[in-house]
PDB file of C-alpha atoms and ligand atoms in Angstrom:
ATOM      1  CA  UNK B 175       0.233  41.431  28.477  1.00 40.00           C
ATOM      2  CA  UNK B 176       1.899  40.935  31.818  1.00 41.00           C
ATOM      3  CA  UNK B 177      -1.004  42.665  33.572  1.00 44.00           C
ATOM      4  CA  UNK B 178      -3.523  40.136  32.012  1.00 43.00           C
ATOM      5  CA  UNK B 179      -1.285  37.299  33.164  1.00 48.00           C
ATOM      6  CA  UNK B 180      -1.190  38.717  36.705  1.00 49.00           C
ATOM      7  CA  UNK B 181      -5.024  39.119  37.081  1.00 44.00           C
ATOM      8  CA  UNK B 182      -5.571  35.792  35.493  1.00 64.00           C
ATOM      9  CA  UNK B 183      -4.015  33.998  38.438  1.00 77.00           C
ATOM     10  CA  UNK B 184      -7.033  34.589  40.717  1.00 91.00           C
ATOM     11  CA  UNK B 185     -10.452  33.038  41.043  1.00 95.00           C
ATOM     12  CA  UNK B 186     -11.750  36.242  39.324  1.00 95.00           C
ATOM     13  CA  UNK B 187     -10.108  37.028  35.974  1.00 91.00           C
ATOM     14  CA  UNK B 188     -10.290  39.612  33.404  1.00 88.00           C
ATOM     15  CA  UNK B 189     -11.880  42.042  32.694  1.00 90.00           C
ATOM     16  CA  UNK B 190     -12.311  40.725  29.159  1.00 86.00           C
ATOM     17  CA  UNK B 191     -13.602  43.207  26.691  1.00 87.00           C
ATOM     18  CA  UNK B 192     -16.086  42.142  24.024  1.00 83.00           C
ATOM     19  CA  UNK B 193     -18.420  43.988  21.664  1.00 82.00           C
ATOM     20  CA  UNK B 194     -21.265  41.919  22.948  1.00 83.00           C
ATOM     21  CA  UNK B 195     -20.998  42.237  26.726  1.00 87.00           C
ATOM     22  CA  UNK B 196     -18.678  45.154  27.214  1.00 90.00           C
ATOM     23  CA  UNK B 197     -16.328  44.570  30.150  1.00 94.00           C
ATOM     24  CA  UNK B 198     -16.868  41.160  31.701  1.00 94.00           C
ATOM     25  CA  UNK B 199     -15.274  39.656  34.727  1.00 95.00           C
ATOM     26  CA  UNK B 200     -14.856  35.893  34.767  1.00 95.00           C
ATOM     27  CA  UNK B 201     -15.651  34.022  38.042  1.00 97.00           C
ATOM     28  CA  UNK B 202     -13.972  30.634  38.396  1.00 96.00           C
ATOM     29  CA  UNK B 203     -15.755  28.418  40.949  1.00 97.00           C
ATOM     30  CA  UNK B 204     -13.470  25.477  40.037  1.00 97.00           C
ATOM     31  CA  UNK B 205      -9.999  27.058  39.945  1.00 94.00           C
ATOM     32  CA  UNK B 206      -7.713  24.466  41.678  1.00 89.00           C
ATOM     33  CA  UNK B 207      -7.265  22.515  38.413  1.00 92.00           C
ATOM     34  CA  UNK B 208      -9.453  21.919  35.354  1.00 94.00           C
ATOM     35  CA  UNK B 209     -12.511  19.921  36.366  1.00 97.00           C
ATOM     36  CA  UNK B 210     -15.426  19.294  34.031  1.00 98.00           C
ATOM     37  CA  UNK B 211     -18.141  16.720  33.215  1.00 98.00           C
ATOM     38  CA  UNK B 212     -16.960  17.130  29.576  1.00 98.00           C
ATOM     39  CA  UNK B 213     -13.525  16.904  28.020  1.00 96.00           C
ATOM     40  CA  UNK B 214     -14.312  18.685  24.700  1.00 95.00           C
ATOM     41  CA  UNK B 215     -11.899  18.072  21.846  1.00 92.00           C
ATOM     42  CA  UNK B 216     -11.529  21.809  21.279  1.00 90.00           C
ATOM     43  CA  UNK B 217     -11.435  22.978  24.920  1.00 91.00           C
ATOM     44  CA  UNK B 218      -9.234  26.063  25.442  1.00 86.00           C
ATOM     45  CA  UNK B 219      -8.135  24.639  28.723  1.00 88.00           C
ATOM     46  CA  UNK B 220      -6.616  21.600  27.062  1.00 87.00           C
ATOM     47  CA  UNK B 221      -7.019  18.089  28.428  1.00 89.00           C
ATOM     48  CA  UNK B 222      -9.338  18.250  31.410  1.00 94.00           C
ATOM     49  CA  UNK B 223      -7.493  17.158  34.506  1.00 93.00           C
ATOM     50  CA  UNK B 224     -10.534  15.740  36.420  1.00 96.00           C
ATOM     51  CA  UNK B 225     -13.421  14.516  34.247  1.00 97.00           C
ATOM     52  CA  UNK B 226     -16.336  14.115  36.623  1.00 98.00           C
ATOM     53  CA  UNK B 227     -20.017  14.826  37.077  1.00 98.00           C
ATOM     54  CA  UNK B 228     -19.709  14.787  40.855  1.00 98.00           C
ATOM     55  CA  UNK B 229     -20.366  18.151  42.562  1.00 98.00           C
ATOM     56  CA  UNK B 230     -18.033  19.474  45.275  1.00 98.00           C
ATOM     57  CA  UNK B 231     -16.715  22.639  46.840  1.00 98.00           C
ATOM     58  CA  UNK B 232     -13.525  23.485  44.956  1.00 97.00           C
ATOM     59  CA  UNK B 233     -12.709  26.910  46.270  1.00 96.00           C
ATOM     60  CA  UNK B 234     -14.067  28.822  49.245  1.00 97.00           C
ATOM     61  CA  UNK B 235     -16.697  31.429  48.524  1.00 98.00           C
ATOM     62  CA  UNK B 236     -14.762  33.855  50.681  1.00 97.00           C
ATOM     63  CA  UNK B 237     -11.717  33.540  48.436  1.00 96.00           C
ATOM     64  CA  UNK B 238     -13.805  34.316  45.370  1.00 98.00           C
ATOM     65  CA  UNK B 239     -15.373  37.265  47.093  1.00 98.00           C
ATOM     66  CA  UNK B 240     -12.023  38.657  48.226  1.00 97.00           C
ATOM     67  CA  UNK B 241     -10.735  38.372  44.667  1.00 96.00           C
ATOM     68  CA  UNK B 242     -13.847  39.980  43.353  1.00 97.00           C
ATOM     69  CA  UNK B 243     -13.520  42.930  45.600  1.00 96.00           C
ATOM     70  CA  UNK B 244      -9.851  43.310  44.771  1.00 94.00           C
ATOM     71  CA  UNK B 245     -10.443  43.245  40.967  1.00 93.00           C
ATOM     72  CA  UNK B 246     -13.328  45.711  41.402  1.00 95.00           C
ATOM     73  CA  UNK B 247     -11.025  48.226  43.070  1.00 94.00           C
ATOM     74  CA  UNK B 248      -9.056  48.486  39.848  1.00 91.00           C
ATOM     75  CA  UNK B 249     -11.953  48.053  37.543  1.00 91.00           C
ATOM     76  CA  UNK B 250     -15.082  49.549  39.157  1.00 90.00           C
ATOM     77  CA  UNK B 251     -17.013  49.714  35.906  1.00 92.00           C
ATOM     78  CA  UNK B 252     -17.820  46.157  35.135  1.00 95.00           C
ATOM     79  CA  UNK B 253     -20.716  45.448  32.757  1.00 97.00           C
ATOM     80  CA  UNK B 254     -21.232  41.672  33.361  1.00 97.00           C
ATOM     81  CA  UNK B 255     -20.062  38.928  35.591  1.00 97.00           C
ATOM     82  CA  UNK B 256     -19.689  35.514  33.907  1.00 97.00           C
ATOM     83  CA  UNK B 257     -19.372  32.145  35.638  1.00 97.00           C
ATOM     84  CA  UNK B 258     -17.097  29.992  33.529  1.00 93.00           C
ATOM     85  CA  UNK B 259     -13.337  29.400  34.184  1.00 89.00           C
ATOM     86  CA  UNK B 260     -11.474  26.176  34.802  1.00 93.00           C
ATOM     87  CA  UNK B 261     -14.244  23.781  33.865  1.00 96.00           C
ATOM     88  CA  UNK B 262     -17.975  23.307  34.487  1.00 98.00           C
ATOM     89  CA  UNK B 263     -19.155  25.980  36.997  1.00 98.00           C
ATOM     90  CA  UNK B 264     -22.332  24.085  38.073  1.00 98.00           C
ATOM     91  CA  UNK B 265     -20.055  21.347  39.601  1.00 98.00           C
ATOM     92  CA  UNK B 266     -19.401  23.795  42.450  1.00 98.00           C
ATOM     93  CA  UNK B 267     -21.788  23.218  45.313  1.00 98.00           C
ATOM     94  CA  UNK B 268     -21.208  26.782  46.490  1.00 98.00           C
ATOM     95  CA  UNK B 269     -22.190  28.392  43.178  1.00 98.00           C
ATOM     96  CA  UNK B 270     -25.415  29.735  44.646  1.00 98.00           C
ATOM     97  CA  UNK B 271     -23.490  31.314  47.576  1.00 98.00           C
ATOM     98  CA  UNK B 272     -21.234  33.058  45.120  1.00 98.00           C
ATOM     99  CA  UNK B 273     -24.120  34.357  43.085  1.00 98.00           C
ATOM    100  CA  UNK B 274     -25.805  35.727  46.213  1.00 98.00           C
ATOM    101  CA  UNK B 275     -22.663  37.347  47.525  1.00 98.00           C
ATOM    102  CA  UNK B 276     -21.835  39.077  44.294  1.00 98.00           C
ATOM    103  CA  UNK B 277     -25.381  40.205  43.918  1.00 98.00           C
ATOM    104  CA  UNK B 278     -25.101  41.849  47.381  1.00 98.00           C
ATOM    105  CA  UNK B 279     -21.914  43.704  46.339  1.00 97.00           C
ATOM    106  CA  UNK B 280     -22.993  44.557  42.869  1.00 97.00           C
ATOM    107  CA  UNK B 281     -26.820  44.419  42.764  1.00 97.00           C
ATOM    108  CA  UNK B 282     -27.038  46.021  39.246  1.00 96.00           C
ATOM    109  CA  UNK B 283     -24.439  43.940  37.550  1.00 97.00           C
ATOM    110  CA  UNK B 284     -25.978  41.217  35.427  1.00 98.00           C
ATOM    111  CA  UNK B 285     -24.721  37.673  36.109  1.00 98.00           C
ATOM    112  CA  UNK B 286     -24.305  35.074  33.357  1.00 98.00           C
ATOM    113  CA  UNK B 287     -23.226  31.524  33.193  1.00 98.00           C
ATOM    114  CA  UNK B 288     -21.721  29.365  30.516  1.00 96.00           C
ATOM    115  CA  UNK B 289     -22.607  25.727  31.286  1.00 98.00           C
ATOM    116  CA  UNK B 290     -22.440  22.405  29.473  1.00 98.00           C
ATOM    117  CA  UNK B 291     -25.915  21.586  30.790  1.00 98.00           C
ATOM    118  CA  UNK B 292     -25.087  18.146  32.166  1.00 98.00           C
ATOM    119  CA  UNK B 293     -26.221  19.069  35.709  1.00 98.00           C
ATOM    120  CA  UNK B 294     -29.451  21.012  34.860  1.00 98.00           C
ATOM    121  CA  UNK B 295     -31.524  18.229  36.259  1.00 97.00           C
ATOM    122  CA  UNK B 296     -30.008  18.539  39.728  1.00 98.00           C
ATOM    123  CA  UNK B 297     -32.541  20.486  41.844  1.00 97.00           C
ATOM    124  CA  UNK B 298     -29.855  22.478  43.629  1.00 98.00           C
ATOM    125  CA  UNK B 299     -28.102  23.465  40.336  1.00 98.00           C
ATOM    126  CA  UNK B 300     -31.460  24.428  38.780  1.00 98.00           C
ATOM    127  CA  UNK B 301     -32.282  26.573  41.804  1.00 98.00           C
ATOM    128  CA  UNK B 302     -29.025  28.368  41.559  1.00 98.00           C
ATOM    129  CA  UNK B 303     -29.344  29.036  37.847  1.00 98.00           C
ATOM    130  CA  UNK B 304     -32.802  30.622  38.250  1.00 98.00           C
ATOM    131  CA  UNK B 305     -31.052  33.490  40.058  1.00 98.00           C
ATOM    132  CA  UNK B 306     -29.021  34.337  37.008  1.00 98.00           C
ATOM    133  CA  UNK B 307     -29.794  36.919  34.238  1.00 98.00           C
ATOM    134  CA  UNK B 308     -28.578  34.629  31.434  1.00 98.00           C
ATOM    135  CA  UNK B 309     -27.864  30.927  31.061  1.00 98.00           C
ATOM    136  CA  UNK B 310     -25.971  29.767  28.000  1.00 97.00           C
ATOM    137  CA  UNK B 311     -25.856  26.012  27.482  1.00 98.00           C
ATOM    138  CA  UNK B 312     -23.621  24.096  25.126  1.00 97.00           C
ATOM    139  CA  UNK B 313     -25.108  21.962  22.410  1.00 97.00           C
ATOM    140  CA  UNK B 314     -22.356  20.763  20.083  1.00 96.00           C
ATOM    141  CA  UNK B 315     -23.925  17.454  19.024  1.00 96.00           C
ATOM    142  CA  UNK B 316     -27.464  16.115  18.636  1.00 96.00           C
ATOM    143  CA  UNK B 317     -26.736  12.380  18.636  1.00 95.00           C
ATOM    144  CA  UNK B 318     -24.868  10.069  21.054  1.00 96.00           C
ATOM    145  CA  UNK B 319     -22.123   9.185  18.601  1.00 95.00           C
ATOM    146  CA  UNK B 320     -20.954  12.799  17.971  1.00 95.00           C
ATOM    147  CA  UNK B 321     -21.707  13.868  21.563  1.00 97.00           C
ATOM    148  CA  UNK B 322     -19.210  11.175  22.739  1.00 96.00           C
ATOM    149  CA  UNK B 323     -16.708  12.152  20.087  1.00 94.00           C
ATOM    150  CA  UNK B 324     -16.802  15.912  20.484  1.00 95.00           C
ATOM    151  CA  UNK B 325     -17.673  16.353  24.229  1.00 97.00           C
ATOM    152  CA  UNK B 326     -16.087  13.140  25.560  1.00 97.00           C
ATOM    153  CA  UNK B 327     -18.216  13.264  28.751  1.00 98.00           C
ATOM    154  CA  UNK B 328     -17.676  11.752  32.185  1.00 98.00           C
ATOM    155  CA  UNK B 329     -18.810   8.179  32.591  1.00 97.00           C
ATOM    156  CA  UNK B 330     -22.593   7.871  32.742  1.00 96.00           C
ATOM    157  CA  UNK B 331     -23.282  11.242  31.017  1.00 98.00           C
ATOM    158  CA  UNK B 332     -25.149  10.639  27.805  1.00 98.00           C
ATOM    159  CA  UNK B 333     -26.562  12.855  25.047  1.00 98.00           C
ATOM    160  CA  UNK B 334     -30.189  11.861  25.887  1.00 97.00           C
ATOM    161  CA  UNK B 335     -29.829  12.449  29.658  1.00 97.00           C
ATOM    162  CA  UNK B 336     -28.194  15.869  29.037  1.00 98.00           C
ATOM    163  CA  UNK B 337     -30.863  16.785  26.460  1.00 98.00           C
ATOM    164  CA  UNK B 338     -33.782  15.754  28.734  1.00 98.00           C
ATOM    165  CA  UNK B 339     -32.361  17.976  31.507  1.00 98.00           C
ATOM    166  CA  UNK B 340     -32.173  20.945  29.136  1.00 98.00           C
ATOM    167  CA  UNK B 341     -35.686  20.434  27.909  1.00 98.00           C
ATOM    168  CA  UNK B 342     -37.082  20.211  31.485  1.00 98.00           C
ATOM    169  CA  UNK B 343     -35.109  23.192  32.694  1.00 98.00           C
ATOM    170  CA  UNK B 344     -36.076  25.521  29.813  1.00 98.00           C
ATOM    171  CA  UNK B 345     -39.631  26.365  30.687  1.00 97.00           C
ATOM    172  CA  UNK B 346     -38.770  26.973  34.351  1.00 98.00           C
ATOM    173  CA  UNK B 347     -36.191  29.648  33.412  1.00 98.00           C
ATOM    174  CA  UNK B 348     -37.364  33.236  32.703  1.00 96.00           C
ATOM    175  CA  UNK B 349     -34.090  34.971  32.072  1.00 97.00           C
ATOM    176  CA  UNK B 350     -32.280  34.982  28.712  1.00 98.00           C
ATOM    177  CA  UNK B 351     -31.666  31.453  27.604  1.00 98.00           C
ATOM    178  CA  UNK B 352     -29.024  30.901  24.987  1.00 98.00           C
ATOM    179  CA  UNK B 353     -27.450  27.976  23.216  1.00 98.00           C
ATOM    180  CA  UNK B 354     -23.814  27.843  22.096  1.00 96.00           C
ATOM    181  CA  UNK B 355     -22.814  25.514  19.335  1.00 96.00           C
ATOM    182  CA  UNK B 356     -19.165  24.793  18.448  1.00 93.00           C
ATOM    183  CA  UNK B 357     -19.504  23.756  14.843  1.00 92.00           C
ATOM    184  CA  UNK B 358     -17.211  20.869  13.910  1.00 88.00           C
ATOM    185  CA  UNK B 359     -16.905  19.313  10.414  1.00 86.00           C
ATOM    186  CA  UNK B 360     -18.698  16.169  11.505  1.00 84.00           C
ATOM    187  CA  UNK B 361     -21.861  18.161  12.375  1.00 81.00           C
ATOM    188  CA  UNK B 362     -22.590  18.875   8.713  1.00 79.00           C
ATOM    189  CA  UNK B 363     -24.696  15.766   8.468  1.00 77.00           C
ATOM    190  CA  UNK B 364     -27.040  16.661  11.325  1.00 89.00           C
ATOM    191  CA  UNK B 365     -28.526  19.954  10.272  1.00 94.00           C
ATOM    192  CA  UNK B 366     -32.127  18.723  10.178  1.00 95.00           C
ATOM    193  CA  UNK B 367     -31.786  17.173  13.593  1.00 96.00           C
ATOM    194  CA  UNK B 368     -30.137  20.337  15.026  1.00 96.00           C
ATOM    195  CA  UNK B 369     -33.054  22.350  13.648  1.00 97.00           C
ATOM    196  CA  UNK B 370     -35.579  19.969  15.227  1.00 97.00           C
ATOM    197  CA  UNK B 371     -33.997  20.058  18.670  1.00 97.00           C
ATOM    198  CA  UNK B 372     -33.395  23.839  18.584  1.00 98.00           C
ATOM    199  CA  UNK B 373     -37.051  24.425  17.600  1.00 98.00           C
ATOM    200  CA  UNK B 374     -38.020  22.340  20.637  1.00 98.00           C
ATOM    201  CA  UNK B 375     -35.711  24.174  23.041  1.00 97.00           C
ATOM    202  CA  UNK B 376     -36.636  27.711  21.692  1.00 97.00           C
ATOM    203  CA  UNK B 377     -33.525  29.583  22.982  1.00 98.00           C
ATOM    204  CA  UNK B 378     -33.575  33.372  22.755  1.00 98.00           C
ATOM    205  CA  UNK B 379     -30.379  33.272  20.790  1.00 98.00           C
ATOM    206  CA  UNK B 380     -28.025  30.625  19.286  1.00 97.00           C
ATOM    207  CA  UNK B 381     -24.401  31.531  19.269  1.00 96.00           C
ATOM    208  CA  UNK B 382     -22.438  29.573  16.682  1.00 94.00           C
ATOM    209  CA  UNK B 383     -18.631  29.280  16.892  1.00 91.00           C
ATOM    210  CA  UNK B 384     -15.872  27.401  15.153  1.00 88.00           C
ATOM    211  CA  UNK B 385     -12.629  26.521  17.018  1.00 82.00           C
ATOM    212  CA  UNK B 386     -10.342  29.488  16.628  1.00 71.00           C
ATOM    213  CA  UNK B 387      -7.242  28.116  18.295  1.00 66.00           C
ATOM    214  CA  UNK B 388      -5.361  24.854  18.301  1.00 66.00           C
ATOM    215  CA  UNK B 389      -5.946  22.495  21.273  1.00 67.00           C
ATOM    216  CA  UNK B 390      -3.400  22.992  24.055  1.00 71.00           C
ATOM    217  CA  UNK B 391      -1.791  19.766  25.139  1.00 67.00           C
ATOM    218  CA  UNK B 392      -1.301  20.826  28.705  1.00 66.00           C
ATOM    219  CA  UNK B 393      -3.434  22.696  31.166  1.00 66.00           C
ATOM    220  CA  UNK B 394      -2.813  26.358  31.730  1.00 65.00           C
ATOM    221  CA  UNK B 395      -5.044  28.324  34.104  1.00 70.00           C
ATOM    222  CA  UNK B 396      -4.149  31.472  32.135  1.00 67.00           C
ATOM    223  CA  UNK B 397      -6.222  30.207  29.208  1.00 65.00           C
ATOM    224  CA  UNK B 398      -9.541  30.936  30.983  1.00 68.00           C
ATOM    225  CA  UNK B 399     -11.371  33.630  29.128  1.00 62.00           C
ATOM    226  CA  UNK B 400      -8.273  34.374  27.042  1.00 55.00           C
ATOM    227  CA  UNK B 401      -9.040  35.004  23.470  1.00 51.00           C
ATOM    228  CA  UNK B 402      -5.560  36.189  22.540  1.00 54.00           C
ATOM    229  CA  UNK B 403      -2.827  33.831  21.706  1.00 52.00           C
ATOM    230  CA  UNK B 404      -0.308  35.097  24.240  1.00 44.00           C
ATOM    231  CA  UNK B 405       0.883  32.155  26.207  1.00 52.00           C
ATOM    232  CA  UNK B 406       3.451  29.553  25.013  1.00 53.00           C
ATOM    233  CA  UNK B 407       2.246  25.995  25.066  1.00 61.00           C
ATOM    234  CA  UNK B 408       2.375  22.919  22.943  1.00 65.00           C
ATOM    235  CA  UNK B 409      -0.741  22.437  20.818  1.00 66.00           C
ATOM    236  CA  UNK B 410      -2.311  20.097  18.408  1.00 69.00           C
ATOM    237  CA  UNK B 411      -4.144  21.499  15.330  1.00 69.00           C
ATOM    238  CA  UNK B 412      -7.902  20.775  14.992  1.00 72.00           C
ATOM    239  CA  UNK B 413      -9.788  19.835  11.918  1.00 73.00           C
ATOM    240  CA  UNK B 414     -12.141  22.783  11.553  1.00 76.00           C
ATOM    241  CA  UNK B 415     -14.751  24.050   9.156  1.00 82.00           C
ATOM    242  CA  UNK B 416     -14.104  27.104   7.075  1.00 84.00           C
ATOM    243  CA  UNK B 417     -16.057  30.297   7.623  1.00 86.00           C
ATOM    244  CA  UNK B 418     -18.114  30.112   4.438  1.00 89.00           C
ATOM    245  CA  UNK B 419     -19.218  26.537   5.160  1.00 90.00           C
ATOM    246  CA  UNK B 420     -20.176  27.454   8.736  1.00 91.00           C
ATOM    247  CA  UNK B 421     -22.106  30.448   7.472  1.00 93.00           C
ATOM    248  CA  UNK B 422     -24.068  28.204   5.125  1.00 93.00           C
ATOM    249  CA  UNK B 423     -25.010  25.965   7.932  1.00 94.00           C
ATOM    250  CA  UNK B 424     -26.194  28.889  10.111  1.00 95.00           C
ATOM    251  CA  UNK B 425     -28.240  30.249   7.218  1.00 96.00           C
ATOM    252  CA  UNK B 426     -29.852  26.888   6.709  1.00 96.00           C
ATOM    253  CA  UNK B 427     -30.602  26.495  10.434  1.00 97.00           C
ATOM    254  CA  UNK B 428     -32.070  29.961  10.552  1.00 97.00           C
ATOM    255  CA  UNK B 429     -34.391  29.200   7.730  1.00 97.00           C
ATOM    256  CA  UNK B 430     -35.518  25.886   9.210  1.00 97.00           C
ATOM    257  CA  UNK B 431     -36.155  27.256  12.736  1.00 98.00           C
ATOM    258  CA  UNK B 432     -36.840  30.975  12.393  1.00 97.00           C
ATOM    259  CA  UNK B 433     -34.706  31.409  15.530  1.00 98.00           C
ATOM    260  CA  UNK B 434     -32.126  34.119  16.048  1.00 98.00           C
ATOM    261  CA  UNK B 435     -28.479  33.165  15.326  1.00 97.00           C
ATOM    262  CA  UNK B 436     -25.246  34.943  15.953  1.00 95.00           C
ATOM    263  CA  UNK B 437     -22.056  33.666  14.362  1.00 90.00           C
ATOM    264  CA  UNK B 438     -18.627  34.449  15.826  1.00 80.00           C
ATOM    265  CA  UNK B 439     -15.853  34.254  13.368  1.00 63.00           C
TER     266      UNK B 439
HETATM  267  S1  LIG E 256     -17.540  22.022  28.649  1.00 56.08           S
HETATM  268 FE1  LIG E 256     -16.257  23.886  28.550  1.00 56.08          FE
HETATM  269  S2  LIG E 256     -14.675  23.655  30.065  1.00 56.08           S
HETATM  270 FE2  LIG E 256     -15.653  21.646  29.829  1.00 56.08          FE
HETATM  271  S3  LIG E 256     -14.337  20.589  28.402  1.00 56.08           S
HETATM  272 FE3  LIG E 256     -15.932  21.538  27.193  1.00 56.08          FE
HETATM  273  S4  LIG E 256     -15.126  23.562  26.566  1.00 56.08           S
HETATM  274 FE4  LIG E 256     -13.800  22.743  28.281  1.00 56.08          FE
END
């Protein structure tokens, strides 16, 4: 436990073990505080400290690379590198530099990103993402009302603008393209619309989750990539959907779209 806490203080955190990816290292291009173009009601980071869609350099590439090399010394066998961390990784203007530098050190290690998709229309972001082996975009809502309620985006970020960017990016990307949905009780009414949008986007896989943990009321960097409840913090409980209900929705979506789904419970 204490070891996890130690390594989770750097721009590179983990490794996190999962049946899906094996040992993955998280890369945090945001790091200095939580910064995101969303402020999702279920975010494991808690209330986002800076809600913005403006790109910037938040941490020097050299610091990330120094941390990466240090973590690699203790864990030379890493299966995957995942850009995620303290907010939306595509907000970092030096994301592409990080991707290239890590590729030079570990040419065989696949590099993935978890993004909320709000910046896919930015030509520099799109160019950086084309270098990655897998892009996973978030799609928690398929209408403006629930998008605003669940994702609580930065000013000016709308469902339609985000959706358009995803649709335009999709055919340009030839790596694995996945969608991640956090199922909330309010989404039950939108299954047909979800099916329609997913059929249009044609992801290789749709990962469906339900919130597993209560919402932290304060920000803790240690909560990046942390799937164990090991840190003390004040939380508020979320209204969630039970597993059977979520499974029913996934089954219905699978039938309507013929796409591949994976449910995390
Ligand atoms: S997009 Fe991710 S990091 Fe940003 S608020 Fe939502 S869950 Fe948190």
